[in-house]
Amino acid sequence: MSEGVEWALHTCVNLAWVGPDEAVTTARLAALYDLSPTYLNKHLQALSKAGIVSSTSGPRGGFRLARRPEQVSLLDIVLAIEGPEEAFRCEAILRKGPGGSARVDYRRTCAISQAMHRAEQVWRDELASRTVADVLAEVDARFPDAGDGVRVGLAVTSA
Amino acid sequence: MSEGVEWALHTCVNLAWVGPDEAVTTARLAALYDLSPTYLNKHLQALSKAGIVSSTSGPRGGFRLARRPEQVSLLDIVLAIEGPEEAFRCEAILRKGPGGSARVDYRRTCAISQAMHRAEQVWRDELASRTVADVLAEVDARFPDAGDGVRVGLAVTSA
């Protein structure tokens, strides 16, 4: 998984802390953790394409969450960055083996492909069950000053 | 995940079908699915290093499973090929953020890192619960001729 996943997850949580009333520039979001603005912007564009963040231009422009934090799961963010493909690539090598056929969809019939698919599914279910709002609530409970720290770090005022 | 995972999973199942009494060369294992012998050999070396297969040299040499099929989980094979690292890379970017500290292990304290770790864990648990013997039993039940086809394809006689 690319470093972009970590960057995107933290950035979405930070945008949730900022709230919907203010937009934050890529430069500020990147500076918070000393990240490359160029690469972070690439990831923000992927999040935007997935409808997770939205951007506005102009002097007060920047990024904000496009949906409520409880409507953005960690899976949404991971798939926006990594793409929709499953981690296990089934190239259907059985097709060339004994009794193999070009007409069979081995992704559906191969016991190995199916077992790998089930594992992917439990992984996705786990990440789908957890939202940006959940992360925010957990961090707020454990580190009550964290949100304020992020807002000050981003030099925004809204909560 | 690399193509080696698919190759290694199928190869371990095939070695289970061959049984412990015969060794199979890389050339034969690769020819079964028209795979690159060079790359398959690389993956077989990784499986060997992980104690999943063992190799013998000489005219009747080759690879066989080093453990009983019920003692080899799909997770064992995946980790042998992909390495032990989790898919999500936590680079602890919080360290450079507001209130960040070089002394904190963010892999343990960060809510995002922990959520990604939990997802990895359910994925691993699922793959650990499934052995080569399970796959063999499922395929034997659904496709009773598959094992014979593989043994003929590999030109071995044992069952």
GROMACS .gro file of C-alpha atoms in nm:
model
  318
    1MET     CA    1   0.000   0.000   0.000
    2SER     CA    2   0.138   0.340  -0.090
    3GLU     CA    3   0.232   0.610   0.159
    4GLY     CA    4  -0.058   0.805   0.010
    5VAL     CA    5  -0.302   0.595   0.212
    6GLU     CA    6  -0.155   0.718   0.541
    7TRP     CA    7  -0.145   1.077   0.415
    8ALA     CA    8  -0.502   1.063   0.289
    9LEU     CA    9  -0.643   0.904   0.605
   10HIS     CA   10  -0.483   1.166   0.831
   11THR     CA   11  -0.578   1.449   0.596
   12CYS     CA   12  -0.945   1.344   0.592
   13VAL     CA   13  -0.950   1.327   0.972
   14ASN     CA   14  -0.791   1.672   0.987
   15LEU     CA   15  -1.046   1.814   0.743
   16ALA     CA   16  -1.319   1.668   0.966
   17TRP     CA   17  -1.169   1.856   1.260
   18VAL     CA   18  -1.169   2.177   1.059
   19GLY     CA   19  -1.533   2.126   0.974
   20PRO     CA   20  -1.734   2.220   0.666
   21ASP     CA   21  -1.712   2.599   0.705
   22GLU     CA   22  -1.348   2.646   0.608
   23ALA     CA   23  -1.136   2.519   0.323
   24VAL     CA   24  -0.768   2.436   0.372
   25THR     CA   25  -0.500   2.462   0.106
   26THR     CA   26  -0.279   2.172   0.006
   27ALA     CA   27   0.022   2.374   0.123
   28ARG     CA   28  -0.114   2.397   0.477
   29LEU     CA   29  -0.228   2.036   0.489
   30ALA     CA   30   0.117   1.926   0.371
   31ALA     CA   31   0.308   2.155   0.605
   32LEU     CA   32   0.129   2.010   0.907
   33TYR     CA   33   0.330   1.686   0.876
   34ASP     CA   34   0.611   1.812   0.654
   35LEU     CA   35   0.477   1.617   0.354
   36SER     CA   36   0.545   1.685  -0.014
   37PRO     CA   37   0.271   1.927  -0.130
   38THR     CA   38   0.301   1.790  -0.483
   39TYR     CA   39   0.233   1.434  -0.382
   40LEU     CA   40  -0.030   1.527  -0.125
   41ASN     CA   41  -0.208   1.724  -0.395
   42LYS     CA   42  -0.208   1.416  -0.616
   43HIS     CA   43  -0.377   1.221  -0.337
   44LEU     CA   44  -0.625   1.503  -0.271
   45GLN     CA   45  -0.720   1.494  -0.639
   46ALA     CA   46  -0.787   1.120  -0.605
   47LEU     CA   47  -1.003   1.187  -0.297
   48SER     CA   48  -1.185   1.458  -0.489
   49LYS     CA   49  -1.248   1.225  -0.782
   50ALA     CA   50  -1.398   0.977  -0.535
   51GLY     CA   51  -1.628   1.244  -0.394
   52ILE     CA   52  -1.464   1.239  -0.051
   53VAL     CA   53  -1.325   1.594  -0.057
   54SER     CA   54  -1.424   1.893  -0.263
   55SER     CA   55  -1.212   2.188  -0.363
   56THR     CA   56  -1.283   2.555  -0.413
   57SER     CA   57  -1.055   2.810  -0.571
   58GLY     CA   58  -0.987   3.172  -0.481
   59PRO     CA   59  -0.816   3.343  -0.187
   60ARG     CA   60  -1.016   3.142   0.071
   61GLY     CA   61  -1.014   2.829  -0.141
   62GLY     CA   62  -0.882   2.486  -0.063
   63PHE     CA   63  -1.013   2.147   0.035
   64ARG     CA   64  -1.288   2.037   0.269
   65LEU     CA   65  -1.470   1.708   0.326
   66ALA     CA   66  -1.743   1.666   0.068
   67ARG     CA   67  -1.948   1.443   0.297
   68ARG     CA   68  -2.017   1.426   0.667
   69PRO     CA   69  -1.740   1.243   0.861
   70GLU     CA   70  -1.980   0.959   0.947
   71GLN     CA   71  -2.037   0.909   0.574
   72VAL     CA   72  -1.671   0.855   0.491
   73SER     CA   73  -1.538   0.511   0.579
   74LEU     CA   74  -1.171   0.424   0.598
   75LEU     CA   75  -1.236   0.185   0.309
   76ASP     CA   76  -1.365   0.473   0.094
   77ILE     CA   77  -1.036   0.654   0.148
   78VAL     CA   78  -0.815   0.349   0.092
   79LEU     CA   79  -0.991   0.258  -0.234
   80ALA     CA   80  -0.980   0.619  -0.355
   81ILE     CA   81  -0.601   0.611  -0.325
   82GLU     CA   82  -0.521   0.249  -0.412
   83GLY     CA   83  -0.792   0.189  -0.670
   84PRO     CA   84  -1.075  -0.064  -0.661
   85GLU     CA   85  -0.873  -0.376  -0.749
   86GLU     CA   86  -0.839  -0.650  -0.491
   87ALA     CA   87  -0.492  -0.702  -0.345
   88PHE     CA   88  -0.466  -1.058  -0.472
   89ARG     CA   89  -0.432  -1.068  -0.848
   90CYS     CA   90  -0.591  -1.380  -0.995
   91GLU     CA   91  -0.443  -1.425  -1.341
   92ALA     CA   92  -0.636  -1.750  -1.380
   93ILE     CA   93  -0.330  -1.965  -1.439
   94LEU     CA   94  -0.556  -2.273  -1.420
   95ARG     CA   95  -0.667  -2.179  -1.771
   96LYS     CA   96  -0.338  -2.318  -1.904
   97GLY     CA   97  -0.334  -2.621  -1.672
   98PRO     CA   98  -0.480  -2.972  -1.707
   99GLY     CA   99  -0.842  -2.945  -1.818
  100GLY     CA  100  -0.816  -2.566  -1.829
  101SER     CA  101  -1.056  -2.371  -2.046
  102ALA     CA  102  -1.058  -2.017  -2.179
  103ARG     CA  103  -1.434  -2.012  -2.124
  104VAL     CA  104  -1.425  -2.069  -1.746
  105ASP     CA  105  -1.418  -1.769  -1.511
  106TYR     CA  106  -1.162  -1.903  -1.265
  107ARG     CA  107  -1.209  -1.604  -1.037
  108ARG     CA  108  -1.545  -1.761  -0.955
  109THR     CA  109  -1.459  -2.131  -0.965
  110CYS     CA  110  -1.100  -2.156  -0.836
  111ALA     CA  111  -1.089  -2.247  -0.466
  112ILE     CA  112  -0.771  -2.044  -0.418
  113SER     CA  113  -0.906  -1.735  -0.589
  114GLN     CA  114  -1.222  -1.763  -0.381
  115ALA     CA  115  -1.031  -1.803  -0.054
  116MET     CA  116  -0.824  -1.494  -0.133
  117HIS     CA  117  -1.140  -1.307  -0.225
  118ARG     CA  118  -1.304  -1.397   0.108
  119ALA     CA  119  -1.002  -1.264   0.296
  120GLU     CA  120  -1.017  -0.941   0.095
  121GLN     CA  121  -1.385  -0.916   0.184
  122VAL     CA  122  -1.333  -0.942   0.562
  123TRP     CA  123  -1.059  -0.680   0.531
  124ARG     CA  124  -1.289  -0.449   0.338
  125ASP     CA  125  -1.579  -0.511   0.576
  126GLU     CA  126  -1.359  -0.414   0.870
  127LEU     CA  127  -1.248  -0.090   0.705
  128ALA     CA  128  -1.599  -0.013   0.581
  129SER     CA  129  -1.731  -0.041   0.937
  130ARG     CA  130  -1.504   0.238   1.056
  131THR     CA  131  -1.567   0.601   0.961
  132VAL     CA  132  -1.374   0.923   0.987
  133ALA     CA  133  -1.625   1.023   1.257
  134ASP     CA  134  -1.533   0.711   1.458
  135VAL     CA  135  -1.164   0.798   1.441
  136LEU     CA  136  -1.238   1.156   1.544
  137ALA     CA  137  -1.446   1.039   1.842
  138GLU     CA  138  -1.177   0.797   1.952
  139VAL     CA  139  -0.899   1.053   1.929
  140ASP     CA  140  -1.109   1.322   2.099
  141ALA     CA  141  -1.176   1.082   2.388
  142ARG     CA  142  -0.813   0.978   2.427
  143PHE     CA  143  -0.636   1.303   2.336
  144PRO     CA  144  -0.879   1.592   2.402
  145ASP     CA  145  -0.632   1.855   2.276
  146ALA     CA  146  -0.554   1.686   1.945
  147GLY     CA  147  -0.826   1.858   1.742
  148ASP     CA  148  -0.729   2.202   1.870
  149GLY     CA  149  -0.367   2.128   1.791
  150VAL     CA  150  -0.455   2.039   1.434
  151ARG     CA  151  -0.674   2.348   1.389
  152VAL     CA  152  -0.399   2.573   1.521
  153GLY     CA  153  -0.145   2.389   1.306
  154LEU     CA  154  -0.360   2.448   1.001
  155ALA     CA  155  -0.429   2.809   1.111
  156VAL     CA  156  -0.805   2.773   1.079
  157THR     CA  157  -1.065   2.881   1.330
  158SER     CA  158  -1.379   2.671   1.288
  159ALA     CA  159  -1.451   2.359   1.488
  160MET     CA  160   0.034  -0.846  -0.423
  161SER     CA  161   0.275  -1.003  -0.670
  162GLU     CA  162   0.186  -1.273  -0.922
  163GLY     CA  163   0.414  -1.498  -0.718
  164VAL     CA  164   0.139  -1.540  -0.460
  165GLU     CA  165  -0.092  -1.704  -0.711
  166TRP     CA  166   0.189  -1.920  -0.846
  167ALA     CA  167   0.299  -2.028  -0.499
  168LEU     CA  168  -0.053  -2.108  -0.377
  169HIS     CA  169  -0.128  -2.329  -0.677
  170THR     CA  170   0.215  -2.492  -0.663
  171CYS     CA  171   0.175  -2.584  -0.296
  172VAL     CA  172  -0.169  -2.734  -0.367
  173ASN     CA  173  -0.019  -2.931  -0.657
  174LEU     CA  174   0.268  -3.058  -0.441
  175ALA     CA  175   0.008  -3.170  -0.189
  176TRP     CA  176  -0.164  -3.369  -0.463
  177VAL     CA  177   0.167  -3.528  -0.558
  178GLY     CA  178   0.224  -3.630  -0.198
  179PRO     CA  179   0.542  -3.665   0.006
  180ASP     CA  180   0.688  -3.962  -0.184
  181GLU     CA  181   0.790  -3.784  -0.501
  182ALA     CA  182   0.977  -3.463  -0.573
  183VAL     CA  183   0.887  -3.244  -0.871
  184THR     CA  184   1.129  -3.022  -1.059
  185THR     CA  185   1.075  -2.651  -1.107
  186ALA     CA  186   1.065  -2.712  -1.484
  187ARG     CA  187   0.767  -2.947  -1.452
  188LEU     CA  188   0.585  -2.729  -1.199
  189ALA     CA  189   0.631  -2.428  -1.428
  190ALA     CA  190   0.532  -2.614  -1.747
  191LEU     CA  191   0.198  -2.717  -1.593
  192TYR     CA  192   0.069  -2.358  -1.624
  193ASP     CA  193   0.322  -2.225  -1.877
  194LEU     CA  194   0.492  -2.012  -1.609
  195SER     CA  195   0.847  -1.875  -1.618
  196PRO     CA  196   1.069  -2.143  -1.456
  197THR     CA  197   1.313  -1.872  -1.348
  198TYR     CA  198   1.053  -1.674  -1.156
  199LEU     CA  199   0.877  -1.980  -1.022
  200ASN     CA  200   1.211  -2.102  -0.892
  201LYS     CA  201   1.258  -1.771  -0.711
  202HIS     CA  202   0.923  -1.822  -0.540
  203LEU     CA  203   1.003  -2.184  -0.458
  204GLN     CA  204   1.323  -2.066  -0.291
  205ALA     CA  205   1.115  -1.826  -0.081
  206LEU     CA  206   0.880  -2.111   0.015
  207SER     CA  207   1.182  -2.323   0.099
  208LYS     CA  208   1.329  -2.051   0.320
  209ALA     CA  209   0.995  -2.037   0.503
  210GLY     CA  210   1.003  -2.414   0.561
  211ILE     CA  211   0.696  -2.478   0.344
  212VAL     CA  212   0.869  -2.680   0.073
  213SER     CA  213   1.195  -2.871   0.074
  214SER     CA  214   1.421  -2.953  -0.216
  215THR     CA  215   1.642  -3.247  -0.299
  216SER     CA  216   1.899  -3.267  -0.574
  217GLY     CA  217   1.992  -3.549  -0.809
  218PRO     CA  218   1.812  -3.725  -1.095
  219ARG     CA  219   1.494  -3.776  -0.890
  220GLY     CA  220   1.530  -3.444  -0.711
  221GLY     CA  221   1.295  -3.150  -0.697
  222PHE     CA  222   1.049  -2.995  -0.458
  223ARG     CA  223   0.793  -3.141  -0.222
  224LEU     CA  224   0.590  -3.000   0.065
  225ALA     CA  225   0.801  -2.988   0.379
  226ARG     CA  226   0.497  -3.014   0.606
  227ARG     CA  227   0.164  -3.192   0.593
  228PRO     CA  228  -0.098  -3.002   0.387
  229GLU     CA  229  -0.305  -2.936   0.700
  230GLN     CA  230  -0.002  -2.766   0.853
  231VAL     CA  231   0.041  -2.513   0.573
  232SER     CA  232  -0.203  -2.222   0.583
  233LEU     CA  233  -0.268  -1.989   0.294
  234LEU     CA  234  -0.127  -1.713   0.516
  235ASP     CA  235   0.201  -1.905   0.553
  236ILE     CA  236   0.236  -1.909   0.174
  237VAL     CA  237   0.135  -1.544   0.124
  238LEU     CA  238   0.380  -1.420   0.388
  239ALA     CA  239   0.659  -1.641   0.249
  240ILE     CA  240   0.623  -1.466  -0.087
  241GLU     CA  241   0.526  -1.113   0.017
  242GLY     CA  242   0.727  -1.085   0.338
  243PRO     CA  243   0.604  -1.031   0.693
  244GLU     CA  244   0.528  -0.658   0.668
  245GLU     CA  245   0.168  -0.542   0.698
  246ALA     CA  246   0.010  -0.398   0.383
  247PHE     CA  247  -0.050  -0.057   0.542
  248ARG     CA  248   0.275   0.126   0.597
  249CYS     CA  249   0.257   0.353   0.902
  250GLU     CA  250   0.538   0.604   0.865
  251ALA     CA  251   0.418   0.779   1.182
  252ILE     CA  252   0.363   1.116   1.017
  253LEU     CA  253   0.202   1.235   1.344
  254ARG     CA  254   0.556   1.261   1.476
  255LYS     CA  255   0.602   1.581   1.278
  256GLY     CA  256   0.254   1.717   1.353
  257PRO     CA  257   0.118   1.929   1.640
  258GLY     CA  258   0.234   1.781   1.970
  259GLY     CA  259   0.427   1.510   1.787
  260SER     CA  260   0.714   1.337   1.962
  261ALA     CA  261   0.999   1.120   1.842
  262ARG     CA  262   0.957   0.913   2.159
  263VAL     CA  263   0.599   0.800   2.093
  264ASP     CA  264   0.536   0.473   1.907
  265TYR     CA  265   0.251   0.595   1.686
  266ARG     CA  266   0.196   0.245   1.548
  267ARG     CA  267   0.054   0.171   1.893
  268THR     CA  268  -0.116   0.500   1.978
  269CYS     CA  269  -0.246   0.635   1.645
  270ALA     CA  270  -0.615   0.554   1.594
  271ILE     CA  271  -0.565   0.531   1.217
  272SER     CA  272  -0.266   0.302   1.241
  273GLN     CA  273  -0.456   0.083   1.486
  274ALA     CA  274  -0.766   0.065   1.264
  275MET     CA  275  -0.553  -0.039   0.968
  276HIS     CA  276  -0.376  -0.294   1.186
  277ARG     CA  277  -0.709  -0.445   1.295
  278ALA     CA  278  -0.815  -0.483   0.931
  279GLU     CA  279  -0.484  -0.653   0.851
  280GLN     CA  280  -0.545  -0.885   1.145
  281VAL     CA  281  -0.889  -1.002   1.028
  282TRP     CA  282  -0.740  -1.059   0.682
  283ARG     CA  283  -0.456  -1.263   0.827
  284ASP     CA  284  -0.691  -1.457   1.057
  285GLU     CA  285  -0.905  -1.551   0.759
  286LEU     CA  286  -0.607  -1.676   0.557
  287ALA     CA  287  -0.456  -1.850   0.860
  288SER     CA  288  -0.780  -2.044   0.911
  289ARG     CA  289  -0.754  -2.202   0.567
  290THR     CA  290  -0.496  -2.468   0.488
  291VAL     CA  291  -0.368  -2.635   0.174
  292ALA     CA  292  -0.553  -2.948   0.294
  293ASP     CA  293  -0.880  -2.749   0.303
  294VAL     CA  294  -0.829  -2.633  -0.055
  295LEU     CA  295  -0.747  -2.987  -0.164
  296ALA     CA  296  -1.059  -3.124   0.003
  297GLU     CA  297  -1.278  -2.856  -0.153
  298VAL     CA  298  -1.138  -2.909  -0.502
  299ASP     CA  299  -1.157  -3.289  -0.468
  300ALA     CA  300  -1.522  -3.260  -0.371
  301ARG     CA  301  -1.613  -3.022  -0.653
  302PHE     CA  302  -1.380  -3.148  -0.927
  303PRO     CA  303  -1.296  -3.514  -0.852
  304ASP     CA  304  -1.063  -3.544  -1.153
  305ALA     CA  305  -0.854  -3.236  -1.079
  306GLY     CA  306  -0.589  -3.413  -0.869
  307ASP     CA  307  -0.540  -3.685  -1.130
  308GLY     CA  308  -0.512  -3.419  -1.399
  309VAL     CA  309  -0.239  -3.243  -1.206
  310ARG     CA  310  -0.049  -3.565  -1.136
  311VAL     CA  311  -0.063  -3.662  -1.502
  312GLY     CA  312   0.036  -3.309  -1.600
  313LEU     CA  313   0.335  -3.326  -1.368
  314ALA     CA  314   0.416  -3.681  -1.485
  315VAL     CA  315   0.427  -3.822  -1.136
  316THR     CA  316   0.259  -4.137  -1.013
  317SER     CA  317   0.204  -4.105  -0.637
  318ALA     CA  318  -0.125  -3.998  -0.484
   0.00000   0.00000   0.00000
